[in-house]
Amino acid sequence: MGIPVGYAFSTIEDTESNKDSGFYPEWDNLPKKIGCLSNLYFQDKYRGLGLGSKMFEMSMEWFESFSDIELIFIYVSNGNDAALKFYLSRGFTFSHEVWNGFIKAVYKFKK
């Protein structure tokens, strides 16, 4: 039996029912549904092997399969500068901080 070495947690969020969560920016034109990559994690010894990039690509492909999703958000824990740099290098833009800077949010519109 295999042992998990990492995971990705991607969801489709309904912004209408979670307006006051603090996870979304206060945009006037925020879409009703957005894609969210909330967690992408690998054990230390499996980092640097391209597995994170592959899992990230799979999550992005999954978001692309939804025609009613126009916008993708990714949430990065404070201090995880390597992850923030990874997402920014893939075309995401800093949006806002959640919970007084505990989490940083980045976004990208779908292709």
Coordinates of C-alpha atoms in Angstrom, one line a residue:
M1 CA 0.0 0.0 0.0
G2 CA 1.2 3.5 -0.9
I3 CA 1.8 6.2 1.7
P4 CA 0.5 9.7 0.9
V5 CA 3.3 12.1 0.4
G6 CA 1.2 15.2 -0.2
Y7 CA -2.1 16.6 -1.2
A8 CA -4.1 19.4 -2.9
F9 CA -7.4 20.7 -1.6
S10 CA -9.3 22.5 -4.4
T11 CA -12.9 23.6 -4.2
I12 CA -15.6 25.6 -6.0
E13 CA -16.9 28.3 -3.6
D14 CA -20.2 30.2 -3.7
T15 CA -19.2 33.7 -2.8
E16 CA -22.8 34.7 -2.1
S17 CA -23.1 32.4 0.9
N18 CA -19.7 33.2 2.3
K19 CA -19.6 37.0 1.8
D20 CA -18.6 37.9 5.3
S21 CA -15.9 35.2 5.7
G22 CA -13.1 37.7 5.0
F23 CA -11.6 35.3 2.4
Y24 CA -12.9 37.3 -0.6
P25 CA -11.9 40.8 -1.6
E26 CA -14.5 43.5 -1.4
W27 CA -14.8 43.8 -5.2
D28 CA -18.0 45.2 -6.7
N29 CA -17.9 42.6 -9.5
L30 CA -16.9 39.5 -7.6
P31 CA -18.2 36.4 -9.5
K32 CA -20.9 34.3 -7.8
K33 CA -18.6 31.2 -8.0
I34 CA -14.9 31.0 -7.8
G35 CA -12.3 28.3 -7.7
C36 CA -10.2 28.0 -4.6
L37 CA -6.9 26.2 -4.0
S38 CA -6.7 26.3 -0.2
N39 CA -4.0 23.7 0.4
L40 CA -1.1 22.3 -1.6
Y41 CA 1.3 20.4 0.6
F42 CA 4.1 17.8 0.3
Q43 CA 6.3 16.3 2.9
D44 CA 9.8 17.9 3.0
K45 CA 11.6 15.0 1.4
Y46 CA 9.3 15.1 -1.6
R47 CA 9.7 18.8 -2.3
G48 CA 11.8 19.9 -5.2
L49 CA 10.9 16.9 -7.4
G50 CA 8.2 18.7 -9.5
L51 CA 5.3 17.0 -7.7
G52 CA 3.9 20.3 -6.4
S53 CA 4.0 21.7 -9.9
K54 CA 2.2 18.7 -11.2
M55 CA -0.5 18.8 -8.5
F56 CA -0.9 22.5 -9.1
E57 CA -1.3 21.9 -12.8
M58 CA -3.9 19.2 -12.1
S59 CA -5.9 21.6 -9.9
M60 CA -5.8 24.3 -12.6
E61 CA -7.0 21.9 -15.2
W62 CA -9.8 20.9 -12.9
F63 CA -10.9 24.5 -12.5
E64 CA -10.7 25.0 -16.3
S65 CA -13.3 22.2 -16.6
F66 CA -16.0 24.4 -15.0
S67 CA -17.5 26.8 -17.5
D68 CA -19.1 28.9 -14.7
I69 CA -15.8 29.6 -12.9
E70 CA -14.0 32.7 -14.1
L71 CA -11.7 33.4 -11.2
I72 CA -9.3 31.4 -9.1
F73 CA -8.1 32.2 -5.6
I74 CA -5.2 30.6 -3.8
Y75 CA -4.7 31.1 0.0
V76 CA -1.1 31.1 1.3
S77 CA -0.2 30.9 5.0
N78 CA 1.8 33.8 6.4
G79 CA 5.5 33.2 6.2
N80 CA 5.3 30.7 3.4
D81 CA 7.2 33.0 1.0
A82 CA 8.3 30.1 -1.2
A83 CA 4.7 29.2 -2.0
L84 CA 3.7 32.8 -2.5
K85 CA 6.6 33.2 -5.0
F86 CA 5.6 30.0 -6.7
Y87 CA 2.0 31.2 -7.4
L88 CA 3.1 34.7 -8.4
S89 CA 5.5 33.2 -10.9
R90 CA 2.6 31.4 -12.5
G91 CA 0.6 34.5 -13.2
F92 CA -1.3 35.0 -10.0
T93 CA -1.6 38.5 -8.5
F94 CA -1.7 39.5 -4.8
S95 CA -5.2 40.4 -3.8
H96 CA -5.6 40.9 0.0
E97 CA -4.8 39.6 3.4
V98 CA -7.1 37.4 5.4
W99 CA -7.4 37.5 9.2
N100 CA -5.0 40.5 9.7
G101 CA -2.3 39.0 7.5
F102 CA -2.4 35.4 8.8
I103 CA -3.2 34.3 5.2
K104 CA -2.4 36.0 1.9
A105 CA -4.8 35.7 -1.1
V106 CA -3.7 35.7 -4.7
Y107 CA -6.0 35.5 -7.7
K108 CA -6.0 34.9 -11.5
F109 CA -8.7 35.0 -14.1
K110 CA -9.1 31.8 -16.1
K111 CA -7.8 31.6 -19.6

